[in-house]
mmCIF file of C-alpha atoms in Angstrom:
data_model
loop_
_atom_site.group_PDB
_atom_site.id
_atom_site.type_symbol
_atom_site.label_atom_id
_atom_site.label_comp_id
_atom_site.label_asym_id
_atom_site.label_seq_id
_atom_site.Cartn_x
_atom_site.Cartn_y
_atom_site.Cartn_z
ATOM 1 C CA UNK W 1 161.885 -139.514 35.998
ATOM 2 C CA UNK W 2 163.685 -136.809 33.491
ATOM 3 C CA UNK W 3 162.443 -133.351 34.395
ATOM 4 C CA UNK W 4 162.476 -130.759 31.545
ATOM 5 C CA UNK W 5 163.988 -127.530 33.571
ATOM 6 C CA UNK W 6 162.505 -124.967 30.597
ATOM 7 C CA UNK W 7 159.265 -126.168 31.206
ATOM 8 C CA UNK W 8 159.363 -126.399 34.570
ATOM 9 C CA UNK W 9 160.761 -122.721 34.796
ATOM 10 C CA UNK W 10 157.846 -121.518 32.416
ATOM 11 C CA UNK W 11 155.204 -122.468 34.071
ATOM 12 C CA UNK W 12 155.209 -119.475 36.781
ATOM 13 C CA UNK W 13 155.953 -116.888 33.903
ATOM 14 C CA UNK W 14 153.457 -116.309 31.682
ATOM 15 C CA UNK W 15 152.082 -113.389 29.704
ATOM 16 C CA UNK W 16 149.058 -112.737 28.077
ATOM 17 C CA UNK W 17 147.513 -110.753 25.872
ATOM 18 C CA UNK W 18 144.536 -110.786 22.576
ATOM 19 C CA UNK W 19 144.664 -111.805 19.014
ATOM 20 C CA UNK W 20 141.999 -111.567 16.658
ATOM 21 C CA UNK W 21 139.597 -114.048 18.836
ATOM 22 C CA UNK W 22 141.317 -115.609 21.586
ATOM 23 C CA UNK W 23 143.996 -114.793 24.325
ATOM 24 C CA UNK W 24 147.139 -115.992 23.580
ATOM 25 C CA UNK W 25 149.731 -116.827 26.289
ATOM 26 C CA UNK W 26 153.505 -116.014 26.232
ATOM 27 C CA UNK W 27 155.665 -118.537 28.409
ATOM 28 C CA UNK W 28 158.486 -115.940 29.190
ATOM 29 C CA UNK W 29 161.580 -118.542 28.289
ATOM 30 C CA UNK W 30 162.910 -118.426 25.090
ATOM 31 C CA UNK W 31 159.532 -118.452 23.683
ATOM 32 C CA UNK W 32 157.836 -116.143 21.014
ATOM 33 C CA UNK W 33 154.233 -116.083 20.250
ATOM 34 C CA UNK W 34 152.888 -114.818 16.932
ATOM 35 C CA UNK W 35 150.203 -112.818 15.470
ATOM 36 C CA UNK W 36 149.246 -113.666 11.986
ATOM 37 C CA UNK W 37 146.109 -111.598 11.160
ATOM 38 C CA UNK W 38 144.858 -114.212 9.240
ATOM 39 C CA UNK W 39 141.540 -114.263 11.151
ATOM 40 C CA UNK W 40 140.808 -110.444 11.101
ATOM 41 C CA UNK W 41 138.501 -109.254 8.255
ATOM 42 C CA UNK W 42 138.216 -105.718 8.720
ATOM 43 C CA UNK W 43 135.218 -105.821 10.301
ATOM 44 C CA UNK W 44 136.292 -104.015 13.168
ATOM 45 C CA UNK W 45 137.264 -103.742 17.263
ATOM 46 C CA UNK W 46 134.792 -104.892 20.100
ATOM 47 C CA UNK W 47 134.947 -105.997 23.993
ATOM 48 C CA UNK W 48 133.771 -109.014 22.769
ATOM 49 C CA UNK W 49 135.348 -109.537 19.673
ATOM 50 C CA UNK W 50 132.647 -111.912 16.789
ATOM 51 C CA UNK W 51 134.479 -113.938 14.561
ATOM 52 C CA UNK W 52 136.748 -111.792 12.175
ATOM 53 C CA UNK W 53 137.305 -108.783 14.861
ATOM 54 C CA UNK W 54 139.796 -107.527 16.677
ATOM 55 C CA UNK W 55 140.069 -107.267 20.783
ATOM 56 C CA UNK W 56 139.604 -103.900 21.838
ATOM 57 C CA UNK W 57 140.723 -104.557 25.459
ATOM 58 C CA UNK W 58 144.107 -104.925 23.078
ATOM 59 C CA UNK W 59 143.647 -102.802 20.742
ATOM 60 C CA UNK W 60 143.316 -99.667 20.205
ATOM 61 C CA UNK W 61 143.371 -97.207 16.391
ATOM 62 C CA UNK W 62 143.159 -93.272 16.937
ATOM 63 C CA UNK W 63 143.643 -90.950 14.331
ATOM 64 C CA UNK W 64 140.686 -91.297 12.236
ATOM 65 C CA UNK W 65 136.870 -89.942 11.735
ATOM 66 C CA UNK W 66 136.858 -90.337 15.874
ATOM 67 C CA UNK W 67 139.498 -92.044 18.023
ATOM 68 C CA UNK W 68 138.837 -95.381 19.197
ATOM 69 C CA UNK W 69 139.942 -96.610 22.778
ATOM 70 C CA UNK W 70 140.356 -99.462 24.851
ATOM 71 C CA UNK W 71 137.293 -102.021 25.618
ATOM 72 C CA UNK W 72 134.791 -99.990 22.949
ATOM 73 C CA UNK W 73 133.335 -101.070 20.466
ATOM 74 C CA UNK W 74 134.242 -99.903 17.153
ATOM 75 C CA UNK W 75 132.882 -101.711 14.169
ATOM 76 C CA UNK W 76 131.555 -99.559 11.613
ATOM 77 C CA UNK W 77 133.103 -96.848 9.055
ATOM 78 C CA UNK W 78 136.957 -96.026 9.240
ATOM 79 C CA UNK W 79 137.331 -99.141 11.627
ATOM 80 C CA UNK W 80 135.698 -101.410 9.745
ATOM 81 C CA UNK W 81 136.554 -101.102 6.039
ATOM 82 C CA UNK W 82 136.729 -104.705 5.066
ATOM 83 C CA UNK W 83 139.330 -106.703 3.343
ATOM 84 C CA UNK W 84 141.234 -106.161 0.543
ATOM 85 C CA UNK W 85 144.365 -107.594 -1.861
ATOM 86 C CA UNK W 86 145.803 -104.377 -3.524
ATOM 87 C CA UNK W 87 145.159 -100.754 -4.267
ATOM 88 C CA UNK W 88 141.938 -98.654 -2.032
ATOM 89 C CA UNK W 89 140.763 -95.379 -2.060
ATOM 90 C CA UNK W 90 139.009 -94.480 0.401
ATOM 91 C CA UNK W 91 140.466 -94.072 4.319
ATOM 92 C CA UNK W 92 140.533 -96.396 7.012
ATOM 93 C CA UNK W 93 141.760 -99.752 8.758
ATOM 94 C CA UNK W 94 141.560 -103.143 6.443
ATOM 95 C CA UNK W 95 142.523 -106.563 6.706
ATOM 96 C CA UNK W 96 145.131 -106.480 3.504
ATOM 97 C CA UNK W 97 145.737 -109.657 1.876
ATOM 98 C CA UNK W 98 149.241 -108.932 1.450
ATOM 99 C CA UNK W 99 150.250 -112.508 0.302
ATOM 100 C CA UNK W 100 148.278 -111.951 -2.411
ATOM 101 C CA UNK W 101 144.321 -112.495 -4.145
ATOM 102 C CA UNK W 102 143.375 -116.027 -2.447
ATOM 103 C CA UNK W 103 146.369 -116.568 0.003
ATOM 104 C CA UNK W 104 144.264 -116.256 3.147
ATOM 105 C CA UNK W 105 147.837 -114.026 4.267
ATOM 106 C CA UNK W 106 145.717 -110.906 5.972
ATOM 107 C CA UNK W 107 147.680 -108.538 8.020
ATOM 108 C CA UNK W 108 146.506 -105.188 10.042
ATOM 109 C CA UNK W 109 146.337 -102.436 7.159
ATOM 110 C CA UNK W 110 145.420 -98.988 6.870
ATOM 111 C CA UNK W 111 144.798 -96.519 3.875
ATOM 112 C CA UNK W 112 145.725 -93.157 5.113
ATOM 113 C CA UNK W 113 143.923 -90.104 4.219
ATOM 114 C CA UNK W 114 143.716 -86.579 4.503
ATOM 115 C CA UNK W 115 141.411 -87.222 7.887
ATOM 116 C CA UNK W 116 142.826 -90.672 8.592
ATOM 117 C CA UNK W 117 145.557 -91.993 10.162
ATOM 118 C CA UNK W 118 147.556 -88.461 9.357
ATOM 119 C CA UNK W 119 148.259 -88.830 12.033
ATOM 120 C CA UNK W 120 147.395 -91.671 13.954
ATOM 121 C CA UNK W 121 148.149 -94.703 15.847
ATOM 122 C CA UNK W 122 147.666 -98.578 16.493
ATOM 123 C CA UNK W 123 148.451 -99.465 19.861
ATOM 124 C CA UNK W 124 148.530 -103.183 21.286
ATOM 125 C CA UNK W 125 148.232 -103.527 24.837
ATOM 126 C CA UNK W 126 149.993 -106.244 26.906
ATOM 127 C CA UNK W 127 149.592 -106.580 30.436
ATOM 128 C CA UNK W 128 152.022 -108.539 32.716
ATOM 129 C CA UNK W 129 150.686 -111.281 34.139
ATOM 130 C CA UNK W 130 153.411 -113.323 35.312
ATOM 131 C CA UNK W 131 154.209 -112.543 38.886
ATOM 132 C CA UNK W 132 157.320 -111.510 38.564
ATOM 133 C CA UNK W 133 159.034 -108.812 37.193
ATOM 134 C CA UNK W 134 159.680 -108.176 33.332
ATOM 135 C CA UNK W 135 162.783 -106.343 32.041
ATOM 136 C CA UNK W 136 163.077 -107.178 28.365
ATOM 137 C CA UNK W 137 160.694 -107.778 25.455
ATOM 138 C CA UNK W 138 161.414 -108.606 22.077
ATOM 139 C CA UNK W 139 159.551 -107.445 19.131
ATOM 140 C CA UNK W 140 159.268 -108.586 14.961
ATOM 141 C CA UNK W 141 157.350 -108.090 12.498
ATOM 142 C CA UNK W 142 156.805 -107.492 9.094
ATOM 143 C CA UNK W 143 155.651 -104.119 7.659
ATOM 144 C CA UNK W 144 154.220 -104.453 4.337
ATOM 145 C CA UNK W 145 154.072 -101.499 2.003
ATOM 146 C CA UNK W 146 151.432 -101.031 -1.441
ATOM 147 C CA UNK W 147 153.145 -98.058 -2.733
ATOM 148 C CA UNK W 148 150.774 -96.687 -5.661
ATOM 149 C CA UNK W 149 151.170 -92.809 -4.723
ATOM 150 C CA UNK W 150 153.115 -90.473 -4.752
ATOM 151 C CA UNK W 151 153.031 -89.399 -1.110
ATOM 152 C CA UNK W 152 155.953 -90.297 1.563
ATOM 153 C CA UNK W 153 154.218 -91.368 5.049
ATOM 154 C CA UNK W 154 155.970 -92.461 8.134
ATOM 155 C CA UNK W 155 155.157 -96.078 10.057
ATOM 156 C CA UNK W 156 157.234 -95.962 13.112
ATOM 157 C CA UNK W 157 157.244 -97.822 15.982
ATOM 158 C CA UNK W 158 157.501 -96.731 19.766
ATOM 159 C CA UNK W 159 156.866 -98.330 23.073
ATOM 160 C CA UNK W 160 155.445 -96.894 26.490
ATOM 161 C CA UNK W 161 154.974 -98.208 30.522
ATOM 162 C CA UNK W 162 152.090 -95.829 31.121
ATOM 163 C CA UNK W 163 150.144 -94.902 27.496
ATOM 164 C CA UNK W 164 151.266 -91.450 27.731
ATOM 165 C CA UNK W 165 154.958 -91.160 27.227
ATOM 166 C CA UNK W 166 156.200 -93.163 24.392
ATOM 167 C CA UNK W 167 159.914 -93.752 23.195
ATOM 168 C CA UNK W 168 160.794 -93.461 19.688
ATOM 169 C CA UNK W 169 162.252 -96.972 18.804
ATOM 170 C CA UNK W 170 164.940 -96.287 16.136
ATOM 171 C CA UNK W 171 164.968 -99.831 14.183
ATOM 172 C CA UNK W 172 161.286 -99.164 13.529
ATOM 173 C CA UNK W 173 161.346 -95.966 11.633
ATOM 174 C CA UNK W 174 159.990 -96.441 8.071
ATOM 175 C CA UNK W 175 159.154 -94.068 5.583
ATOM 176 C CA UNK W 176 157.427 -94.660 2.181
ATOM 177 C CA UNK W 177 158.872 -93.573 -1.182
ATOM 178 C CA UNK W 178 157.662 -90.324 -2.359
ATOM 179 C CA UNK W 179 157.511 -91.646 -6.098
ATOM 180 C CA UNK W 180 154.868 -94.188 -7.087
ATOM 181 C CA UNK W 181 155.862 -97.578 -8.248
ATOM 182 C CA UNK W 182 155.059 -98.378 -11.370
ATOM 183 C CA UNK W 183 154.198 -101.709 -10.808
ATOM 184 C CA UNK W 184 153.075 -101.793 -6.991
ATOM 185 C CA UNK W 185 152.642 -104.731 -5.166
ATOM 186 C CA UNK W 186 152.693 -105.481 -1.280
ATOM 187 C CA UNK W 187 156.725 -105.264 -0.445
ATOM 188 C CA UNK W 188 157.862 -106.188 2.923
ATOM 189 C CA UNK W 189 160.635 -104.941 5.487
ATOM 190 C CA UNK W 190 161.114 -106.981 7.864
ATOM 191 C CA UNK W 191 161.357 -105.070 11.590
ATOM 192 C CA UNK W 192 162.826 -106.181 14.543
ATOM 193 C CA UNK W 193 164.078 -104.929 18.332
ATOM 194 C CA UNK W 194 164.490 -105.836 21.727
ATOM 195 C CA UNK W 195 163.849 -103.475 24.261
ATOM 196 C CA UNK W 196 165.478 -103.727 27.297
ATOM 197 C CA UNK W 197 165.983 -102.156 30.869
ATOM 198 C CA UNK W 198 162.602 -102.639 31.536
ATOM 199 C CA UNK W 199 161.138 -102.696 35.133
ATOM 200 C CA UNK W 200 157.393 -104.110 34.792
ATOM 201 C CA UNK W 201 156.182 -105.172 37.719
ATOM 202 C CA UNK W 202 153.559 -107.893 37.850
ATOM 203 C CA UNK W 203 150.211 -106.539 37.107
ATOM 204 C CA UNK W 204 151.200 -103.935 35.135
ATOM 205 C CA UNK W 205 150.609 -102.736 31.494
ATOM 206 C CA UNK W 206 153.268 -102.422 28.202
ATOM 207 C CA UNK W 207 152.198 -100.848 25.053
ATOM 208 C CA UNK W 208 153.406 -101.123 21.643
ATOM 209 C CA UNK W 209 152.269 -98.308 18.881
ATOM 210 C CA UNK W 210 152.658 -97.965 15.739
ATOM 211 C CA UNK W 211 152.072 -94.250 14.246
ATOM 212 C CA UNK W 212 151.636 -92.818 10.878
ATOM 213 C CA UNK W 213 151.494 -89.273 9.498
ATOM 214 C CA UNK W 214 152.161 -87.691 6.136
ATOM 215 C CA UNK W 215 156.174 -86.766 5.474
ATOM 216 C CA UNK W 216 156.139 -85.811 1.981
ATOM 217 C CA UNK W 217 154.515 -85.039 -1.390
ATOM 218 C CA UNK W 218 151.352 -84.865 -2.498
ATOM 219 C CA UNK W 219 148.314 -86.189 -3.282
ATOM 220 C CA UNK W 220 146.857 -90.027 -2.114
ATOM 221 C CA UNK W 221 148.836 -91.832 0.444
ATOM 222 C CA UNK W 222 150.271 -95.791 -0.333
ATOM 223 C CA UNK W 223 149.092 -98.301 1.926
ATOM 224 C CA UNK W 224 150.956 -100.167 5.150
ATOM 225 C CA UNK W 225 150.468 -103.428 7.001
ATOM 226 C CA UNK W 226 151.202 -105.220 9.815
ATOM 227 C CA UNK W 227 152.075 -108.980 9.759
ATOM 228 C CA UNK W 228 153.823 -111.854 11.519
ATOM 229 C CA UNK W 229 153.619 -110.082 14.794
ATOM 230 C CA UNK W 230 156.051 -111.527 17.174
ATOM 231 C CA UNK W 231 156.459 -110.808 20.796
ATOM 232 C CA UNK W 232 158.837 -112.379 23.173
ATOM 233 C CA UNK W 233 159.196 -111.329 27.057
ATOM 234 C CA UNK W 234 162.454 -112.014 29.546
ATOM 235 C CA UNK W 235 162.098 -112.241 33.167
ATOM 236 C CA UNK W 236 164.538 -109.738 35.456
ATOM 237 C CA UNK W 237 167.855 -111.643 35.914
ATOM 238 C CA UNK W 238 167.899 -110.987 39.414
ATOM 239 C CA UNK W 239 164.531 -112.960 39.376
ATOM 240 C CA UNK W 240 165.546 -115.183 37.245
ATOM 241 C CA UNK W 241 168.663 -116.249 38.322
ATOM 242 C CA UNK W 242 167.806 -117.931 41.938
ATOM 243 C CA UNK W 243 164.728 -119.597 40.599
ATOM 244 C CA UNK W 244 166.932 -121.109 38.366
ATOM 245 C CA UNK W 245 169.716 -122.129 41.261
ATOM 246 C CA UNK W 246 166.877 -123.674 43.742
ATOM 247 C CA UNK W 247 165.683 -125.715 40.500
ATOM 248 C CA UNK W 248 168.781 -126.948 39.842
ATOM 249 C CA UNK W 249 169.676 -127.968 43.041
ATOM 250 C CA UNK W 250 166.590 -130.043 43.416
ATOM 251 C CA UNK W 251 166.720 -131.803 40.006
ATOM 252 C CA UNK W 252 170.891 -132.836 41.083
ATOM 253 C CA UNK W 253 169.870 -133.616 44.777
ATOM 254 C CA UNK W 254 167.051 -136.025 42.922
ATOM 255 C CA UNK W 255 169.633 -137.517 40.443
ATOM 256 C CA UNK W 256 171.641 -138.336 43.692
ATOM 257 C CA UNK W 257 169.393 -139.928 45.549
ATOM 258 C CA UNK W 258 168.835 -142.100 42.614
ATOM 259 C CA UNK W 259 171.717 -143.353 41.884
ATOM 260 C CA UNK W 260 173.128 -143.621 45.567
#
């Protein structure tokens, strides 16, 4: 019988954590799980997320009227803004449709304003459920941008072990042009980094945030979204590594036998 030795290695190293609706799990080799958005609606963050909301054991947004946290509920007023395709007004988190009127293409948006998001924060929470110990995650995505005003504002991107000390993560520092477009659209940057060095033992919790605050200028703020949210997680070599051996040594030893 042919044994597939990825598979076989995956199947103790899993992590998990909430989309829009449903857990989704990460088998730690060489695999990447993505976030599309395309089932959020803006209708908010709950424990028990209805169709259309986010997980707030996941997901967390601070920074606006009140600050939300994790496992509330959170589905009304600046959370809970709705979707839309272009321009908005008025402050708070929306499901953009940044591919566009009628391309189903939603990603996790928010219109700052002078009480919203100025600053503030999305943070997703991932916990490690594998067993073994974590020492490098991967992160992509792409940050989409409506730029109709003539404020600069900051999306960066940091990353934290405990939710209270965060590191700055250079490749995700993005700042908005100061000047209005005069023909704004949704324009993406795609974002990517792997963080590494890590140390998460089994059990414990990662956390990814993205913060915003005014920079520059004046007046109403452009619009940001996340999309295409891809995480990817690497076991600790020194983990790794003899699992790997012992494997190998029993699919050769079978291979052996077989042909003896």
């Amino acid at each position: 019988m042919k044994t597939n030795l990825s598979a076989v290695i995956a199947t103790g190293l899993v992590f998990a954590l909430s989309s829009a609706q449903a857990s989704l799990v990460f088998t730690v080799i060489n695999s990447t799980q993505t976030i599309d958005f395309n089932d959020f609606d803006g209708s908010g963050f709950a424990s028990d997320p209805a169709a259309g909301q986010l997980d707030s054991d996941t997901w967390r947004a601070t920074g606006f009227s009140s600050d939300g946290s994790f496992g509330g509920d959170f589905v009304s007023g600046d959370f809970a803004r709705g979707t839309d395709a272009d321009g908005v007004s008025t402050g708070g988190i929306y499901a953009f449709e940044v591919g566009g009127a009628g391309s189903g293409d939603f990603g996790l948006g928010v219109q700052p304003a002078g009480s919203d998001f100025t600053p503030g924060d999305f943070t997703l929470r991932i916990q490690n459920s594998t067993g073994t110990t974590v020492s490098e995650i991967g992160i992509n995505y792409d940050l989409y941008v409506y730029n109709d005003a003539d404020r600069a504002n900051s999306f960066d991107l940091s990353y934290s072990t405990d939710d209270s000390n965060y590191t700055s993560v250079p490749a995700g520092a993005f700042t908005s042009a100061a000047g209005a477009s005069g023909s704004p659209q949704w324009v993406s940057t795609g974002i990517g980094t792997t963080i590494t060095g890590l140390n998460l033992l089994a059990g414990s919790f990662f956390y990814v945030q993205f913060s915003g605050d005014d920079i520059g200028g004046s007046g109403s703020r452009d619009q940001f979204a996340v999309d295409n949210l891809n995480v990817s997680v690497a076991p600790e070599v020194s983990t790794f590594v003899p699992l790997l051996g012992i494997l190998a040594v029993g699919i050769f030893g079978h291979r052996r036998r077989k042909t003896a």
